[in-house]
Each structure stands twice: as structure tokens, then as C-alpha cells.
Amino acid sequence: GLTGQHVHVSHICDAQKILAMHRWKEHGIGDDVMVIFKFSEGRAENYQIGVPCEGDWELLFNSDAELYHNDMDGTQLLDCQAVNEPYDGHPASIKVNIGAYSCLIFARRT
């Protein structure tokens, strides 16, 4: 999905400086990717983001993971289960924990 030509910015929150985008090539398992950025201090917990479908979303990258530096907090360490709750113009949504000045990348697995 990250090599796909299709990009849709589906979420912008000026107050918390959070942006989310959907990227894909042809849609489907392993091809739909959600990239979530937080460009400000503080963590956002149980933050809702719309995704293109229900099912399992695997966390592929967390720039806040402790493996990059001991000062990191590793806020989001788990995959997500998208539920049938429309949000951001998408038919489903996930809830994430995202650290300050960080990026999460999720790929659709089921």
C-alpha cells in the first residue's frame, strides 16, 4: 500500500495536530495502509481514526517505540481491530494511542 499511487487524507485535527491518511494501490488485504501522524507534544489515547474496512489492522511501524531510543514511550504497541463504526468518511474505525511527535503505520490484514 505504501507504494501505491492513491492517497486520501481523511483526518485532520488542528487542535491536537493529528493527521491521518489512507494509502493504497489496488485495495485489499496488505494493500490498504493507514498512516497517522501527531505533530505536537503530549500523547493522544483512545484516539478514533476512520479506516476503509472492518477487521484486523497490523501495526507495522511506531516511531515512538522504545527500540529507537530509551526516551521513547512506546504508546501504541498493539495491532488494532477495526469496528463497524463509521468515522472520517470511512465505514469503520480504530482507536489508537499515539505519542508526541510520532507516526504510526497500520496495514489491513483481514
Short mmCIF file of N, CA and C in Angstrom, two decimals:
data_model
loop_
_atom_site.label_atom_id
_atom_site.label_comp_id
_atom_site.label_asym_id
_atom_site.label_seq_id
_atom_site.Cartn_x
_atom_site.Cartn_y
_atom_site.Cartn_z
N GLY A 1 0.79 -1.20 0.00
CA GLY A 1 0.00 0.00 0.00
C GLY A 1 0.83 1.27 0.00
N LEU A 2 1.98 1.24 0.68
CA LEU A 2 2.79 2.46 0.72
C LEU A 2 3.41 2.81 -0.63
N THR A 3 3.46 1.85 -1.53
CA THR A 3 3.99 2.14 -2.87
C THR A 3 2.88 2.51 -3.84
N GLY A 4 1.65 2.45 -3.40
CA GLY A 4 0.52 2.76 -4.27
C GLY A 4 0.44 4.24 -4.62
N GLN A 5 -0.24 4.53 -5.68
CA GLN A 5 -0.37 5.91 -6.16
C GLN A 5 -1.56 6.64 -5.55
N HIS A 6 -2.40 5.95 -4.82
CA HIS A 6 -3.62 6.56 -4.28
C HIS A 6 -3.40 7.00 -2.84
N VAL A 7 -3.74 8.25 -2.55
CA VAL A 7 -3.62 8.80 -1.20
C VAL A 7 -4.86 9.64 -0.91
N HIS A 8 -5.42 9.41 0.27
CA HIS A 8 -6.57 10.21 0.70
C HIS A 8 -6.33 10.65 2.14
N VAL A 9 -6.19 11.95 2.36
CA VAL A 9 -6.08 12.48 3.72
C VAL A 9 -7.49 12.51 4.28
N SER A 10 -7.73 11.67 5.28
CA SER A 10 -9.10 11.51 5.77
C SER A 10 -9.34 12.13 7.14
N HIS A 11 -8.28 12.54 7.82
CA HIS A 11 -8.46 13.08 9.17
C HIS A 11 -7.45 14.18 9.43
N ILE A 12 -7.95 15.34 9.85
CA ILE A 12 -7.10 16.45 10.26
C ILE A 12 -7.69 17.03 11.54
N CYS A 13 -6.90 17.07 12.59
CA CYS A 13 -7.31 17.68 13.85
C CYS A 13 -6.32 18.79 14.17
N ASP A 14 -6.73 20.04 13.94
CA ASP A 14 -5.83 21.18 14.20
C ASP A 14 -5.49 21.31 15.67
N ALA A 15 -6.45 21.03 16.55
CA ALA A 15 -6.24 21.21 17.99
C ALA A 15 -5.11 20.32 18.52
N GLN A 16 -5.09 19.05 18.10
CA GLN A 16 -4.06 18.13 18.59
C GLN A 16 -2.95 17.90 17.56
N LYS A 17 -3.06 18.54 16.42
CA LYS A 17 -2.06 18.41 15.35
C LYS A 17 -1.91 16.96 14.91
N ILE A 18 -3.05 16.30 14.64
CA ILE A 18 -3.05 14.90 14.19
C ILE A 18 -3.59 14.85 12.76
N LEU A 19 -2.90 14.08 11.94
CA LEU A 19 -3.28 13.90 10.54
C LEU A 19 -3.25 12.41 10.23
N ALA A 20 -4.25 11.92 9.50
CA ALA A 20 -4.26 10.51 9.09
C ALA A 20 -4.54 10.44 7.60
N MET A 21 -3.86 9.50 6.94
CA MET A 21 -4.09 9.31 5.51
C MET A 21 -4.18 7.83 5.18
N HIS A 22 -5.00 7.55 4.20
CA HIS A 22 -5.18 6.21 3.66
C HIS A 22 -4.37 6.15 2.37
N ARG A 23 -3.55 5.13 2.23
CA ARG A 23 -2.77 4.94 1.01
C ARG A 23 -2.97 3.53 0.51
N TRP A 24 -3.09 3.36 -0.82
CA TRP A 24 -3.33 2.04 -1.39
C TRP A 24 -2.95 2.03 -2.87
N LYS A 25 -2.82 0.82 -3.37
CA LYS A 25 -2.55 0.62 -4.80
C LYS A 25 -3.81 0.11 -5.48
N GLU A 26 -4.31 -1.07 -5.01
CA GLU A 26 -5.50 -1.66 -5.62
C GLU A 26 -6.58 -2.01 -4.61
N HIS A 27 -6.38 -1.74 -3.34
CA HIS A 27 -7.24 -2.11 -2.21
C HIS A 27 -7.08 -3.59 -1.90
N GLY A 28 -7.39 -3.94 -0.69
CA GLY A 28 -7.36 -5.33 -0.28
C GLY A 28 -6.39 -5.59 0.85
N ILE A 29 -6.36 -6.83 1.27
CA ILE A 29 -5.52 -7.25 2.39
C ILE A 29 -4.06 -6.98 2.07
N GLY A 30 -3.38 -6.32 3.01
CA GLY A 30 -1.96 -5.99 2.84
C GLY A 30 -1.71 -4.78 1.96
N ASP A 31 -2.75 -4.29 1.27
CA ASP A 31 -2.56 -3.16 0.37
C ASP A 31 -3.11 -1.86 0.96
N ASP A 32 -4.17 -1.93 1.74
CA ASP A 32 -4.71 -0.74 2.39
C ASP A 32 -3.84 -0.40 3.59
N VAL A 33 -3.34 0.82 3.64
CA VAL A 33 -2.46 1.26 4.71
C VAL A 33 -2.99 2.57 5.27
N MET A 34 -2.96 2.69 6.59
CA MET A 34 -3.30 3.95 7.26
C MET A 34 -2.03 4.48 7.93
N VAL A 35 -1.73 5.75 7.67
CA VAL A 35 -0.57 6.40 8.27
C VAL A 35 -1.10 7.54 9.14
N ILE A 36 -0.71 7.54 10.41
CA ILE A 36 -1.22 8.52 11.37
C ILE A 36 -0.03 9.28 11.95
N PHE A 37 -0.11 10.61 11.90
CA PHE A 37 0.96 11.47 12.40
C PHE A 37 0.43 12.34 13.55
N LYS A 38 1.28 12.56 14.55
CA LYS A 38 0.98 13.54 15.60
C LYS A 38 2.13 14.52 15.62
N PHE A 39 1.83 15.80 15.37
CA PHE A 39 2.85 16.84 15.26
C PHE A 39 2.83 17.79 16.45
N SER A 40 2.61 17.25 17.65
CA SER A 40 2.59 18.11 18.83
C SER A 40 2.98 17.32 20.07
N GLU A 41 3.15 18.05 21.18
CA GLU A 41 3.51 17.44 22.46
C GLU A 41 2.34 16.65 23.02
N GLY A 42 2.65 15.80 23.98
CA GLY A 42 1.62 15.03 24.67
C GLY A 42 1.14 13.84 23.87
N ARG A 43 0.54 12.91 24.59
CA ARG A 43 0.00 11.71 23.95
C ARG A 43 -1.49 11.89 23.71
N ALA A 44 -1.98 11.16 22.74
CA ALA A 44 -3.42 11.06 22.50
C ALA A 44 -3.78 9.60 22.71
N GLU A 45 -4.70 9.34 23.63
CA GLU A 45 -5.08 7.97 23.96
C GLU A 45 -6.51 7.70 23.53
N ASN A 46 -6.73 6.46 23.06
CA ASN A 46 -8.04 6.04 22.55
C ASN A 46 -8.55 7.02 21.51
N TYR A 47 -7.66 7.44 20.64
CA TYR A 47 -7.97 8.42 19.60
C TYR A 47 -8.59 7.70 18.41
N GLN A 48 -9.78 8.12 18.01
CA GLN A 48 -10.51 7.44 16.94
C GLN A 48 -10.08 7.93 15.57
N ILE A 49 -9.85 6.96 14.67
CA ILE A 49 -9.46 7.23 13.29
C ILE A 49 -10.31 6.34 12.38
N GLY A 50 -10.85 6.90 11.32
CA GLY A 50 -11.61 6.12 10.35
C GLY A 50 -10.69 5.28 9.49
N VAL A 51 -11.15 4.06 9.15
CA VAL A 51 -10.39 3.17 8.26
C VAL A 51 -11.35 2.61 7.20
N PRO A 52 -10.81 2.15 6.07
CA PRO A 52 -11.66 1.73 4.96
C PRO A 52 -12.45 0.45 5.15
N CYS A 53 -12.14 -0.36 6.17
CA CYS A 53 -12.92 -1.58 6.37
C CYS A 53 -12.70 -2.14 7.76
N GLU A 54 -13.64 -2.98 8.19
CA GLU A 54 -13.51 -3.69 9.46
C GLU A 54 -12.42 -4.75 9.35
N GLY A 55 -12.03 -5.29 10.49
CA GLY A 55 -11.07 -6.38 10.52
C GLY A 55 -9.80 -6.01 11.26
N ASP A 56 -8.80 -6.86 11.11
CA ASP A 56 -7.52 -6.68 11.80
C ASP A 56 -6.63 -5.71 11.03
N TRP A 57 -6.05 -4.78 11.78
CA TRP A 57 -5.08 -3.85 11.23
C TRP A 57 -3.78 -4.03 12.01
N GLU A 58 -2.73 -4.41 11.30
CA GLU A 58 -1.44 -4.71 11.91
C GLU A 58 -0.59 -3.45 12.02
N LEU A 59 -0.02 -3.23 13.20
CA LEU A 59 0.90 -2.12 13.40
C LEU A 59 2.24 -2.49 12.77
N LEU A 60 2.61 -1.80 11.70
CA LEU A 60 3.87 -2.06 11.00
C LEU A 60 5.01 -1.19 11.50
N PHE A 61 4.68 0.02 11.95
CA PHE A 61 5.73 0.96 12.35
C PHE A 61 5.19 1.89 13.43
N ASN A 62 6.00 2.12 14.45
CA ASN A 62 5.70 3.08 15.51
C ASN A 62 6.97 3.85 15.79
N SER A 63 7.03 5.10 15.37
CA SER A 63 8.25 5.89 15.55
C SER A 63 8.51 6.19 17.03
N ASP A 64 7.53 5.94 17.89
CA ASP A 64 7.66 6.19 19.32
C ASP A 64 8.10 4.94 20.09
N ALA A 65 8.46 3.89 19.40
CA ALA A 65 8.85 2.64 20.05
C ALA A 65 10.17 2.79 20.78
N GLU A 66 10.27 2.13 21.92
CA GLU A 66 11.48 2.21 22.73
C GLU A 66 12.70 1.63 22.04
N LEU A 67 12.51 0.79 21.04
CA LEU A 67 13.67 0.22 20.36
C LEU A 67 14.48 1.27 19.62
N TYR A 68 13.88 2.44 19.34
CA TYR A 68 14.62 3.52 18.67
C TYR A 68 15.41 4.37 19.66
N HIS A 69 14.90 4.50 20.89
CA HIS A 69 15.60 5.27 21.91
C HIS A 69 14.93 5.02 23.25
N ASN A 70 15.72 5.00 24.33
CA ASN A 70 15.17 4.74 25.67
C ASN A 70 14.17 5.80 26.12
N ASP A 71 14.25 7.01 25.58
CA ASP A 71 13.34 8.08 25.97
C ASP A 71 11.96 7.94 25.34
N MET A 72 11.85 7.07 24.35
CA MET A 72 10.56 6.89 23.69
C MET A 72 9.61 6.18 24.63
N ASP A 73 8.32 6.34 24.37
CA ASP A 73 7.35 5.83 25.32
C ASP A 73 6.60 4.61 24.82
N GLY A 74 6.66 4.32 23.54
CA GLY A 74 6.03 3.11 23.02
C GLY A 74 4.54 3.05 23.27
N THR A 75 3.88 4.18 23.11
CA THR A 75 2.46 4.30 23.43
C THR A 75 1.61 3.24 22.75
N GLN A 76 1.74 3.08 21.44
CA GLN A 76 0.94 2.10 20.69
C GLN A 76 1.84 0.93 20.34
N LEU A 77 1.59 -0.21 20.94
CA LEU A 77 2.41 -1.39 20.68
C LEU A 77 1.61 -2.53 20.09
N LEU A 78 0.32 -2.36 19.95
CA LEU A 78 -0.53 -3.47 19.55
C LEU A 78 -1.22 -3.21 18.22
N ASP A 79 -1.61 -4.29 17.58
CA ASP A 79 -2.44 -4.19 16.40
C ASP A 79 -3.82 -3.72 16.82
N CYS A 80 -4.66 -3.38 15.87
CA CYS A 80 -6.00 -2.87 16.16
C CYS A 80 -7.06 -3.71 15.46
N GLN A 81 -8.21 -3.75 16.07
CA GLN A 81 -9.39 -4.39 15.48
C GLN A 81 -10.34 -3.27 15.08
N ALA A 82 -10.56 -3.10 13.79
CA ALA A 82 -11.50 -2.08 13.31
C ALA A 82 -12.93 -2.56 13.50
N VAL A 83 -13.77 -1.65 13.96
CA VAL A 83 -15.17 -1.97 14.21
C VAL A 83 -16.06 -1.23 13.22
N ASN A 84 -17.28 -1.72 13.10
CA ASN A 84 -18.26 -1.14 12.19
C ASN A 84 -18.84 0.13 12.81
N GLU A 85 -17.99 1.15 12.89
CA GLU A 85 -18.39 2.45 13.40
C GLU A 85 -17.83 3.51 12.46
N PRO A 86 -18.65 4.00 11.54
CA PRO A 86 -18.17 4.97 10.55
C PRO A 86 -17.54 6.20 11.20
N TYR A 87 -16.47 6.67 10.56
CA TYR A 87 -15.75 7.84 11.08
C TYR A 87 -14.88 8.40 9.96
N ASP A 88 -14.73 9.69 9.91
CA ASP A 88 -13.86 10.34 8.91
C ASP A 88 -14.26 9.99 7.47
N GLY A 89 -15.51 9.67 7.23
CA GLY A 89 -15.93 9.29 5.88
C GLY A 89 -15.62 7.86 5.51
N HIS A 90 -15.05 7.10 6.44
CA HIS A 90 -14.78 5.68 6.24
C HIS A 90 -15.87 4.86 6.93
N PRO A 91 -16.11 3.62 6.47
CA PRO A 91 -17.17 2.79 7.06
C PRO A 91 -16.82 2.14 8.39
N ALA A 92 -15.57 2.21 8.81
CA ALA A 92 -15.13 1.56 10.05
C ALA A 92 -14.13 2.48 10.75
N SER A 93 -13.75 2.10 11.98
CA SER A 93 -12.78 2.92 12.71
C SER A 93 -11.99 2.08 13.69
N ILE A 94 -10.84 2.62 14.07
CA ILE A 94 -9.98 2.04 15.09
C ILE A 94 -9.72 3.11 16.15
N LYS A 95 -9.25 2.67 17.31
CA LYS A 95 -8.82 3.60 18.36
C LYS A 95 -7.35 3.31 18.63
N VAL A 96 -6.55 4.38 18.61
CA VAL A 96 -5.11 4.24 18.77
C VAL A 96 -4.61 5.11 19.91
N ASN A 97 -3.43 4.77 20.39
CA ASN A 97 -2.68 5.61 21.31
C ASN A 97 -1.45 6.07 20.54
N ILE A 98 -1.26 7.39 20.47
CA ILE A 98 -0.14 7.90 19.69
C ILE A 98 0.64 8.91 20.53
N GLY A 99 1.95 8.74 20.53
CA GLY A 99 2.84 9.60 21.31
C GLY A 99 3.11 10.92 20.62
N ALA A 100 3.75 11.80 21.37
CA ALA A 100 4.12 13.12 20.87
C ALA A 100 5.06 13.00 19.67
N TYR A 101 4.83 13.83 18.68
CA TYR A 101 5.70 13.91 17.51
C TYR A 101 6.04 12.54 16.94
N SER A 102 5.03 11.75 16.68
CA SER A 102 5.28 10.39 16.22
C SER A 102 4.39 10.01 15.04
N CYS A 103 4.67 8.81 14.53
CA CYS A 103 3.97 8.28 13.36
C CYS A 103 3.66 6.82 13.60
N LEU A 104 2.44 6.42 13.23
CA LEU A 104 2.02 5.01 13.26
C LEU A 104 1.64 4.61 11.85
N ILE A 105 2.00 3.39 11.46
CA ILE A 105 1.59 2.86 10.16
C ILE A 105 0.92 1.51 10.39
N PHE A 106 -0.33 1.41 9.93
CA PHE A 106 -1.12 0.18 10.04
C PHE A 106 -1.43 -0.34 8.65
N ALA A 107 -1.42 -1.67 8.49
CA ALA A 107 -1.83 -2.31 7.23
C ALA A 107 -2.99 -3.25 7.50
N ARG A 108 -3.91 -3.30 6.58
CA ARG A 108 -5.05 -4.20 6.70
C ARG A 108 -4.59 -5.64 6.54
N ARG A 109 -4.96 -6.51 7.50
CA ARG A 109 -4.55 -7.92 7.46
C ARG A 109 -5.69 -8.87 7.21
N THR A 110 -6.92 -8.51 7.55
CA THR A 110 -8.09 -9.36 7.26
C THR A 110 -9.26 -8.50 6.85
#
